[in-house]
PDB file of C-alpha atoms in Angstrom:
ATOM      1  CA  UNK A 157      11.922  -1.809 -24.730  1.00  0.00           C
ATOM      2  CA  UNK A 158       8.244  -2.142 -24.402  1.00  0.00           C
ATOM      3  CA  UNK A 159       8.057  -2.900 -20.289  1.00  0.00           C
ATOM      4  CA  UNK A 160       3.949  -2.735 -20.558  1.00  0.00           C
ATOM      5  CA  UNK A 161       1.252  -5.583 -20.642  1.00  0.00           C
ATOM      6  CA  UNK A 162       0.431  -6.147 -24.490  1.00  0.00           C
ATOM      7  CA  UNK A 163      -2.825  -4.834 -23.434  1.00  0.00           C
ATOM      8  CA  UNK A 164      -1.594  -1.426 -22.322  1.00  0.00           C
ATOM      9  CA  UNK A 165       1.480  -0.432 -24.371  1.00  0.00           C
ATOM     10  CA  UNK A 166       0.562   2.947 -24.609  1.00  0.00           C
ATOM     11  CA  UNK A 167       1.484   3.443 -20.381  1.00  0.00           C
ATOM     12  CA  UNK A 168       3.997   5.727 -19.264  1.00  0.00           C
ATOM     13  CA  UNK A 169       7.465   4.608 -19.039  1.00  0.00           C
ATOM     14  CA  UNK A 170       8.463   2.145 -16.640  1.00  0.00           C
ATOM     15  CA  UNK A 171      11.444   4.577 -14.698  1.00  0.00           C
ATOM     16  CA  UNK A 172       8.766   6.999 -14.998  1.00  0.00           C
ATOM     17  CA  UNK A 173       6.364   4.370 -12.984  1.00  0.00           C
ATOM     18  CA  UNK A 174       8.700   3.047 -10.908  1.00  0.00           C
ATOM     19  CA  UNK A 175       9.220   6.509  -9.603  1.00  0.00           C
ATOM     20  CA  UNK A 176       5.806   7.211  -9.234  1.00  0.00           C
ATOM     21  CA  UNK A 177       5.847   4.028  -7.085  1.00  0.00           C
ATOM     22  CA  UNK A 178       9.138   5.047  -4.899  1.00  0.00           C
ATOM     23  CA  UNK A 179       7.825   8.286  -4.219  1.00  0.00           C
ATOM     24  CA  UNK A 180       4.240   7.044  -3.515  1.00  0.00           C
ATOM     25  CA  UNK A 181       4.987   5.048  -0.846  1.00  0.00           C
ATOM     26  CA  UNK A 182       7.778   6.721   0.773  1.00  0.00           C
ATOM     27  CA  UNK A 183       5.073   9.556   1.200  1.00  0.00           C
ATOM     28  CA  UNK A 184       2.635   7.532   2.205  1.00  0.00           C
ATOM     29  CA  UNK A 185       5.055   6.184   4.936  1.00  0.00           C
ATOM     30  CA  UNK A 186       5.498   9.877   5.952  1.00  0.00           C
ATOM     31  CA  UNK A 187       2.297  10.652   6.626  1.00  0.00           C
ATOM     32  CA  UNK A 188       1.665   7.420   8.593  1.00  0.00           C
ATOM     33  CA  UNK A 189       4.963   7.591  10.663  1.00  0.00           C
ATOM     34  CA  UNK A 190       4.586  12.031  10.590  1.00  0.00           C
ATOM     35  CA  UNK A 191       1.490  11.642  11.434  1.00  0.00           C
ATOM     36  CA  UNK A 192       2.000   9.473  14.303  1.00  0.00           C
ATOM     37  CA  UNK A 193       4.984  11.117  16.199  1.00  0.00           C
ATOM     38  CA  UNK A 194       2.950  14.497  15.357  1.00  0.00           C
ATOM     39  CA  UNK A 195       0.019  12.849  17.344  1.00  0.00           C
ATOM     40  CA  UNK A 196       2.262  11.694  20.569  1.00  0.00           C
ATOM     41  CA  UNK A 197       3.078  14.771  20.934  1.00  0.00           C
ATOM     42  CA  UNK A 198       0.281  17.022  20.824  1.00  0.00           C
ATOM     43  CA  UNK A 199      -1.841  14.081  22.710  1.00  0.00           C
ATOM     44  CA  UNK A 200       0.662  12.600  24.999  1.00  0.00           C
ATOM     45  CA  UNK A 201      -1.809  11.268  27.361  1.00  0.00           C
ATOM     46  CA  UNK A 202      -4.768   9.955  25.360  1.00  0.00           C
ATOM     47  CA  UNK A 203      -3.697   7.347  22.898  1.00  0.00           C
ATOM     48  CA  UNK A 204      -7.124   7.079  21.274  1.00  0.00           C
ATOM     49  CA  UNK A 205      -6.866  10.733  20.325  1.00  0.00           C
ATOM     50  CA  UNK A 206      -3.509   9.975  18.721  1.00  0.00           C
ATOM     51  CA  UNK A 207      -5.012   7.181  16.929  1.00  0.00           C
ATOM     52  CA  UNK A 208      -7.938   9.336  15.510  1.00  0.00           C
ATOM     53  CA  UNK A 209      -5.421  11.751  14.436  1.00  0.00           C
ATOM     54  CA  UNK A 210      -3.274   9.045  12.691  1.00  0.00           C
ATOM     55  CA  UNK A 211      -6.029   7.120  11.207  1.00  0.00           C
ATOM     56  CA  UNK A 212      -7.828  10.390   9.680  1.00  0.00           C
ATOM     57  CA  UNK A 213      -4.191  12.120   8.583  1.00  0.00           C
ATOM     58  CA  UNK A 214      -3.340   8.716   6.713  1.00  0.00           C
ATOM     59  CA  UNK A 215      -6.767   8.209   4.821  1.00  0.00           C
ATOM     60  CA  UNK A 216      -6.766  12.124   3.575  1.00  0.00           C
ATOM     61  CA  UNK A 217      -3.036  11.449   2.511  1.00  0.00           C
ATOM     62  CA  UNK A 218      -3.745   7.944   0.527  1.00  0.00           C
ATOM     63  CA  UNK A 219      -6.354   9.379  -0.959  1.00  0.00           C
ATOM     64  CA  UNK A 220      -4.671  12.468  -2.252  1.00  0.00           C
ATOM     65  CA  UNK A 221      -1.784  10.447  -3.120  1.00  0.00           C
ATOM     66  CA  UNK A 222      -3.874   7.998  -5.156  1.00  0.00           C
ATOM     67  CA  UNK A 223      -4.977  10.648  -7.575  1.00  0.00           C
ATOM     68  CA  UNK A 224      -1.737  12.589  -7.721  1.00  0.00           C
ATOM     69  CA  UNK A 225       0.261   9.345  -9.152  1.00  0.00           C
ATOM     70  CA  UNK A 226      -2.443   7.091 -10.410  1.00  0.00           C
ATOM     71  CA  UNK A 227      -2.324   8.283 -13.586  1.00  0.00           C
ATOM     72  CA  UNK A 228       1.669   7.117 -13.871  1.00  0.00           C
ATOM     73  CA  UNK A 229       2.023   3.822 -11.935  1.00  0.00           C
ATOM     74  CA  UNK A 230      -1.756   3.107 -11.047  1.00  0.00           C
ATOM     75  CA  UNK A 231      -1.072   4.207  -7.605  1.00  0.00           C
ATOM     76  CA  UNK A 232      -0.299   0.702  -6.166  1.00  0.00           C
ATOM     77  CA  UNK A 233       1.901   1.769  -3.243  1.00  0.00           C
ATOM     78  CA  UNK A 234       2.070  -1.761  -2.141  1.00  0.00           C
ATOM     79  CA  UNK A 235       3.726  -5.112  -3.134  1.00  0.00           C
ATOM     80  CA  UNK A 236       0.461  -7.058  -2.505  1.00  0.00           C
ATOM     81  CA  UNK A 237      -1.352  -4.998  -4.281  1.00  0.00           C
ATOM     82  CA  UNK A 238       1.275  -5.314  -7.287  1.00  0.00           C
ATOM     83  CA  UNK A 239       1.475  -8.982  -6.911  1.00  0.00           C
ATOM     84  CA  UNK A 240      -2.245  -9.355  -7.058  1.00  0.00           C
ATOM     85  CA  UNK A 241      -2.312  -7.192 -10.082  1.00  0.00           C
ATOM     86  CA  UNK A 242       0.208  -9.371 -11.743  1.00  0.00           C
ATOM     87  CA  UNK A 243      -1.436 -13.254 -10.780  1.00  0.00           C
ATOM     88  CA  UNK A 244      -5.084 -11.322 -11.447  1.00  0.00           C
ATOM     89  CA  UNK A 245      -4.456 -10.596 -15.013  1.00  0.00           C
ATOM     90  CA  UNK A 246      -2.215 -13.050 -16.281  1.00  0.00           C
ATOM     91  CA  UNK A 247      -3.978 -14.967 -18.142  1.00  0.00           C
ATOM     92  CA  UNK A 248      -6.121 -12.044 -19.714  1.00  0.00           C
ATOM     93  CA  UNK A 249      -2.443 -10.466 -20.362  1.00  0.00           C
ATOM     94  CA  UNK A 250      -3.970  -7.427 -18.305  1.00  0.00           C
ATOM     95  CA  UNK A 251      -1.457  -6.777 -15.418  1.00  0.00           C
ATOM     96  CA  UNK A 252       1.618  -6.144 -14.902  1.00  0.00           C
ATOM     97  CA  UNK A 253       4.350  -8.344 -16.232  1.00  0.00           C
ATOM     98  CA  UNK A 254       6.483 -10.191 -13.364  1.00  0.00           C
ATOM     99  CA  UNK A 255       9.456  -8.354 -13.936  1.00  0.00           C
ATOM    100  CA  UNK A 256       7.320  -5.185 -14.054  1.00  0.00           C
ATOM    101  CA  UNK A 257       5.868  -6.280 -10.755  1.00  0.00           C
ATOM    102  CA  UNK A 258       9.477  -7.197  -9.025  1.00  0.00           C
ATOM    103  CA  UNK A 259      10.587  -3.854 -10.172  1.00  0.00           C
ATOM    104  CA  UNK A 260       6.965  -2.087  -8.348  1.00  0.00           C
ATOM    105  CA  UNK A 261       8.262  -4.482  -5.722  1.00  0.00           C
ATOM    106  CA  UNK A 262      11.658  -3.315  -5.062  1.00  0.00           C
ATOM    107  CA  UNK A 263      10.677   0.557  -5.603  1.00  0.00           C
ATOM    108  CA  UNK A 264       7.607   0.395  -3.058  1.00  0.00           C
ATOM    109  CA  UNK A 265      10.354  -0.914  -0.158  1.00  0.00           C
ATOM    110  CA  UNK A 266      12.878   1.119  -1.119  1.00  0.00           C
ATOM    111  CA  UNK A 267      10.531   4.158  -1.040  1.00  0.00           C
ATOM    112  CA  UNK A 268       8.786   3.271   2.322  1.00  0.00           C
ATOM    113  CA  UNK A 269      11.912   2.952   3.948  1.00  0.00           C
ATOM    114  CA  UNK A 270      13.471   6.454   2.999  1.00  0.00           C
ATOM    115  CA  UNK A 271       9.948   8.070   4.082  1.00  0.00           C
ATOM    116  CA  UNK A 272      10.767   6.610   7.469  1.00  0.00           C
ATOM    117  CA  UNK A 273      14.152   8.498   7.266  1.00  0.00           C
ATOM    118  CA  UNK A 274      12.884  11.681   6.269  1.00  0.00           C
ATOM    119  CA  UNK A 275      10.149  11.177   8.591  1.00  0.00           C
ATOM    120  CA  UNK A 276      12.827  11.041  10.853  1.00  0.00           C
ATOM    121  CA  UNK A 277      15.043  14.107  10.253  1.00  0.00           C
ATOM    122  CA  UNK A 278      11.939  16.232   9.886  1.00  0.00           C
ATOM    123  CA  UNK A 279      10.850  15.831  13.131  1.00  0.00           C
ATOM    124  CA  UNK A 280      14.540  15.119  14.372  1.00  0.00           C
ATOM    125  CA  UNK A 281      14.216  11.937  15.839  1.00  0.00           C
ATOM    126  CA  UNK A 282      17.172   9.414  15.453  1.00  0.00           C
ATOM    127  CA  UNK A 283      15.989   6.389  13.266  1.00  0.00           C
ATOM    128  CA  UNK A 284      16.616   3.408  15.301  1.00  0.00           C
ATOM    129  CA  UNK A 285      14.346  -0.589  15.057  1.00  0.00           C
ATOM    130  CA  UNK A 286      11.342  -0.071  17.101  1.00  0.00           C
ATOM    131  CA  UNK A 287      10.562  -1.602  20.583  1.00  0.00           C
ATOM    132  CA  UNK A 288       7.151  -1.907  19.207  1.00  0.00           C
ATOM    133  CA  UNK A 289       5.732  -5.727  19.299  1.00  0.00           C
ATOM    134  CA  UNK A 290       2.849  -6.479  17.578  1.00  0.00           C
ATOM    135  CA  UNK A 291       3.313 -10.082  16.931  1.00  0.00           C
ATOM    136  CA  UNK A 292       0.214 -11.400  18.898  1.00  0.00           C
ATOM    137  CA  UNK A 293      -2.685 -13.754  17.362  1.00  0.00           C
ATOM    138  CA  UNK A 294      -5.263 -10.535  17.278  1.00  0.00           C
ATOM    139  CA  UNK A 295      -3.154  -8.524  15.974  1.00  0.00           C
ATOM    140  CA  UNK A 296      -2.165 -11.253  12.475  1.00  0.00           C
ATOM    141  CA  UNK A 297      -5.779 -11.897  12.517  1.00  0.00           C
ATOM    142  CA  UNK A 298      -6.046  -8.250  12.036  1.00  0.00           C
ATOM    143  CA  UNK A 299      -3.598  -7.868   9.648  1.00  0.00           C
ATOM    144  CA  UNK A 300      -4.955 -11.122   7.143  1.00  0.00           C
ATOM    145  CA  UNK A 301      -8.686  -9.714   7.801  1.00  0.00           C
ATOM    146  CA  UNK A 302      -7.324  -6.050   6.540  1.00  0.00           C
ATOM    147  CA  UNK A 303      -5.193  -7.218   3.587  1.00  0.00           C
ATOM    148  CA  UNK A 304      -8.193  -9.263   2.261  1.00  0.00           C
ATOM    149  CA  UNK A 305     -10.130  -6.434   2.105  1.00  0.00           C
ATOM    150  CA  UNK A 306      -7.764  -3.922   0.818  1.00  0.00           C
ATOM    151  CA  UNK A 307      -7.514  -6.486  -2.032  1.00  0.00           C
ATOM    152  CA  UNK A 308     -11.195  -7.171  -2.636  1.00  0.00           C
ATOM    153  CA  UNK A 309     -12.060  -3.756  -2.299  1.00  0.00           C
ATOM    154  CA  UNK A 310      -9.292  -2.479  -5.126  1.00  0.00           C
ATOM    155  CA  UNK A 311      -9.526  -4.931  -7.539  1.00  0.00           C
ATOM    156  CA  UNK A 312     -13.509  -4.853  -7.338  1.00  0.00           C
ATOM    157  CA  UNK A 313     -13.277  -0.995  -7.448  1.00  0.00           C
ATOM    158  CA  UNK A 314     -10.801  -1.211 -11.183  1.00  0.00           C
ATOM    159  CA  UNK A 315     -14.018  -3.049 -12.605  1.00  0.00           C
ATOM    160  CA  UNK A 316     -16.214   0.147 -12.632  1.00  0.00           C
ATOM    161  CA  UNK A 317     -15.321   3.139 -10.013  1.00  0.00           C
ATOM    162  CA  UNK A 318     -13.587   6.356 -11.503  1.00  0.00           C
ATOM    163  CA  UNK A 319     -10.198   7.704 -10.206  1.00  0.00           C
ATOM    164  CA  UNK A 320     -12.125  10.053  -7.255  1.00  0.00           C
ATOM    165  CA  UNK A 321     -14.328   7.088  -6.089  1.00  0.00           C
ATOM    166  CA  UNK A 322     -11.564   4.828  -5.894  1.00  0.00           C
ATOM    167  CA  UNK A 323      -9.025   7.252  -3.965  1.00  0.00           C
ATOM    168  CA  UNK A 324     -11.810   8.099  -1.662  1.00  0.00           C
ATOM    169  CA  UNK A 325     -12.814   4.860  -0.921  1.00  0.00           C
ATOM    170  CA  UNK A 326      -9.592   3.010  -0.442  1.00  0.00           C
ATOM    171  CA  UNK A 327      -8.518   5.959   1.846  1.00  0.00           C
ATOM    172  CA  UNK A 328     -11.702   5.599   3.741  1.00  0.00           C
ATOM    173  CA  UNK A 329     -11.117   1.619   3.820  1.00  0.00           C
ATOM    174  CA  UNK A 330      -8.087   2.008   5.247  1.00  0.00           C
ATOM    175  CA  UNK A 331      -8.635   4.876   8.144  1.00  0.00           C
ATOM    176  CA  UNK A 332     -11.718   2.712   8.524  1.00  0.00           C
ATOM    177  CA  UNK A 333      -9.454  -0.229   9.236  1.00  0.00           C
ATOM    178  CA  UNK A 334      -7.224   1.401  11.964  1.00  0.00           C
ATOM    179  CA  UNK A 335     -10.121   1.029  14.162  1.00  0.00           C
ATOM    180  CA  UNK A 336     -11.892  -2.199  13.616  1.00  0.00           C
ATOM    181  CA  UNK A 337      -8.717  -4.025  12.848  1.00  0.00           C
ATOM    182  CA  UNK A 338      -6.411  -5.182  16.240  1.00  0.00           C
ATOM    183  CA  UNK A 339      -3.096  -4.348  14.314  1.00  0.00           C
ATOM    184  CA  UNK A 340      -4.583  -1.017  13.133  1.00  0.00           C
ATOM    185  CA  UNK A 341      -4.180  -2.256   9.909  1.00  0.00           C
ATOM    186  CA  UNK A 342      -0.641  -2.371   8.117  1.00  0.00           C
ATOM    187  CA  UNK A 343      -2.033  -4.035   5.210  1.00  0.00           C
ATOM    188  CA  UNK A 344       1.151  -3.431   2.854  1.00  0.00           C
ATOM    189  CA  UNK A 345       4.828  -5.240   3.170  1.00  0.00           C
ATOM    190  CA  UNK A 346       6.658  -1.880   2.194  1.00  0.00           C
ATOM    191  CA  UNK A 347       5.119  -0.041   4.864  1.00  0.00           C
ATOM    192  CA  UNK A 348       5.310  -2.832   7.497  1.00  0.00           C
ATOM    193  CA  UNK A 349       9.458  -2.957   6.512  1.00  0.00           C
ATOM    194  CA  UNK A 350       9.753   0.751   6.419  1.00  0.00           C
ATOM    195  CA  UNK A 351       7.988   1.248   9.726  1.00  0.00           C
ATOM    196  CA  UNK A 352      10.391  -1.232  11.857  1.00  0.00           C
ATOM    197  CA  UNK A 353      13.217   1.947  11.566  1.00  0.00           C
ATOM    198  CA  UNK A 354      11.175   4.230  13.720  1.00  0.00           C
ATOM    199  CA  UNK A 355      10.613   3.828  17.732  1.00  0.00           C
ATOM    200  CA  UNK A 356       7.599   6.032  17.396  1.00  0.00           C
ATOM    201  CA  UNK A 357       4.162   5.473  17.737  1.00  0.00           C
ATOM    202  CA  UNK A 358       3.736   3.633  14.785  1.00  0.00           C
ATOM    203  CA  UNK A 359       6.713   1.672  15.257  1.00  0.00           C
ATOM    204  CA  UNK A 360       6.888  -2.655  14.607  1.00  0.00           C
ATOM    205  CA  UNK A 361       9.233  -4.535  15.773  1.00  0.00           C
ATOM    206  CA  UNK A 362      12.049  -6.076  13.638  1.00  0.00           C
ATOM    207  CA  UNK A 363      10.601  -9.266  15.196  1.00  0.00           C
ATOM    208  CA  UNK A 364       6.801  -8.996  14.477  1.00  0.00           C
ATOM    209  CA  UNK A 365       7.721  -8.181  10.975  1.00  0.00           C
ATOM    210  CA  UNK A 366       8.260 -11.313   9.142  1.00  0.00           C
ATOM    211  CA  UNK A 367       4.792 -12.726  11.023  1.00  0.00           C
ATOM    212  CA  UNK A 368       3.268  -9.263   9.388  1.00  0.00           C
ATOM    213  CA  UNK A 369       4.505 -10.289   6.384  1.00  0.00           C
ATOM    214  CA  UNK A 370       3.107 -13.540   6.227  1.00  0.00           C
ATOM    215  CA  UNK A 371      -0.275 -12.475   7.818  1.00  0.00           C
ATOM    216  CA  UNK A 372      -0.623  -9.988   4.789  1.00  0.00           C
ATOM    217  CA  UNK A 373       0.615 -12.612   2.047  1.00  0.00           C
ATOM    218  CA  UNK A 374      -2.197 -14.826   3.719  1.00  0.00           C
ATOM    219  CA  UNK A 375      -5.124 -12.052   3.785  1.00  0.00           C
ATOM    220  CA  UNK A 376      -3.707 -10.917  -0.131  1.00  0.00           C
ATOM    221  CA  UNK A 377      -5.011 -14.772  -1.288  1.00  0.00           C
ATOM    222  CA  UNK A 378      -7.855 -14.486   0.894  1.00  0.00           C
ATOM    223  CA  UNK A 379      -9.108 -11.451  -0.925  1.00  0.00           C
ATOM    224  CA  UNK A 380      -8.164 -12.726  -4.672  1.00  0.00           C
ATOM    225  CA  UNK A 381      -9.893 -15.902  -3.730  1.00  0.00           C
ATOM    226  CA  UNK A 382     -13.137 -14.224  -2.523  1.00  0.00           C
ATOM    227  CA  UNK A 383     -13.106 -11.315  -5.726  1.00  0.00           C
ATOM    228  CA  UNK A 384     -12.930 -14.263  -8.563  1.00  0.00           C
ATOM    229  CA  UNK A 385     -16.124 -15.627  -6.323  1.00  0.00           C
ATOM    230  CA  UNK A 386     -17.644 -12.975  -6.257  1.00  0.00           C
ATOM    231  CA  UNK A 387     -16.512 -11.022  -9.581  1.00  0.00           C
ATOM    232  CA  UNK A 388     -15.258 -13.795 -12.278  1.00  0.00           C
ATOM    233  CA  UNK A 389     -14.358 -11.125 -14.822  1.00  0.00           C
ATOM    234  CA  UNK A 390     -12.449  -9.366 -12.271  1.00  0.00           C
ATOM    235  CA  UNK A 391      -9.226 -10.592 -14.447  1.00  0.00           C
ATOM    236  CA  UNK A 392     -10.078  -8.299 -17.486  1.00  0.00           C
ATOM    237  CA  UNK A 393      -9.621  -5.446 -15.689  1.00  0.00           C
ATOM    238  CA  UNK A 394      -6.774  -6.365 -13.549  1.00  0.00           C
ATOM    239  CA  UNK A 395      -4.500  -4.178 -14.771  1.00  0.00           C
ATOM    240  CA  UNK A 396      -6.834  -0.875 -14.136  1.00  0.00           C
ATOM    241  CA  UNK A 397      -5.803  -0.644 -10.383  1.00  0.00           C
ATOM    242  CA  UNK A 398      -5.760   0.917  -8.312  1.00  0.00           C
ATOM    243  CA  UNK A 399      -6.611   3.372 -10.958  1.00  0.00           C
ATOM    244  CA  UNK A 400      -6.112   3.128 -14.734  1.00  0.00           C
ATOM    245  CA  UNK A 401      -2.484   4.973 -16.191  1.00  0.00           C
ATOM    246  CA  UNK A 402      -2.960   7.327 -18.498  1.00  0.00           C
ATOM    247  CA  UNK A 403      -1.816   6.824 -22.071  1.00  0.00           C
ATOM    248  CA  UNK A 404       2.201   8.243 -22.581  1.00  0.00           C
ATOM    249  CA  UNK A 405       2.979   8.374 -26.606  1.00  0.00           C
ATOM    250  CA  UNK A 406       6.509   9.857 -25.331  1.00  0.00           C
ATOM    251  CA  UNK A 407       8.780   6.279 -24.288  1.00  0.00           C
TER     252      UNK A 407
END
């Protein structure tokens, strides 16, 4: 069974992806969530310190992660990002197809939410909902204001960047985006679910995360809307992001 676009049969296979994509983001939800309790607790008393230390350890991570599994799933570590590839390249027949893109879906949550666990047992704190509630106007402001960029900036990036300039600069975007962003920017459904199992310091609330949810759906338009503005032929080259996959002749 052929599970690529027509315009990219020659991608690795999709358990192969889909693995790529489980594993992507349940690391990436360690190193937010690690990097987070890690911070409490060496900076207990200066929460700006912590937040340095969180923002810089997640933007190194992404960005390593990015080029690690780009080449199998296209690094997308993120439904919105998945679901933008998918409505992007449609018509060109360059994305992903929608059961390809349910499938990213349900392996990016999946993923995130067992990186909270491990997260958990490696630095032996009980998993339990976080007390954490970020449901305030600034902080879904922040989150649609993030999103939109995240989205802009990837799908702009696919058009021309290489694999390195890509990783860097998403990673930089988004450690960028902890600071000028009131909700320290989420910017991704599977890490806002994953991140509601962990009273930590970058806990959410079971009860700010449907708002997240919403806020990032909201910012995920806002950012296709202003790329076809501002880059029509953005849609050839949907399915190149984050970064292209490399060619697999073994299915």
């Amino acid at each position: 069974m052929n599970d690529a676009s027509p315009t990219s049969a020659a991608q690795p296979h999709l358990i192969r992806r889909l693995l790529a994509e489980f594993i992507g983001t349940g690391v990436l939800v360690a190193v937010v969530v690690g990097s987070g309790i890690a911070a409490q607790r060496l900076s207990p008393d200066d929460v700006g310190l912590q937040l340095l230390q969180n923002s810089l350890t997640t933007a190194l991570g992404l960005s390593v992660l990015i080029l690690m599994l780009g080449p199998v799933s296209g690094a997308h570590f993120n439904p919105v990002i998945s679901l933008a590839d998918w409505f992007l390249g449609r018509r060109a027949r360059a994305g992903l197809l929608p059961r390809v893109a349910l499938a990213y879906l349900a392996a990016q949550v999946v993923g995130g939410v067992v990186g909270t666990l491990l997260t958990s047992a490696m630095f032996e704190v009980a998993p339990s909902f976080s007390g954490n509630d970020r449901a305030t106007v600034g902080h879904l402001v922040g989150e649609v204001v993030a999103t939109a960029g995240l989205v802009l900036l990837i799908f702009a990036l696919a058009r021309t960047s290489t694999a390195a300039v890509t990783a860097a600069a998403v990673g930089a975007y988004i450690g960028a985006a902890y600071w000028f962003t009131g909700s320290t920017s989420f910017a991704n459904p599977a890490v806002t679910i994953a991140r509601m199992f962990t009273d930590t310091f970058a806990g959410i609330a079971p009860i700010a995360v449907l708002p997240f949810l919403m806020a990032q759906i909201l910012g995920a338009a806002l950012g296709i809307a202003l790329l076809l503005a501002l880059y029509p032929t953005a849609t050839r080259t949907a399915g190149d992001a984050v970064i292209p996959t490399q060619p697999d002749s073994q299915h």
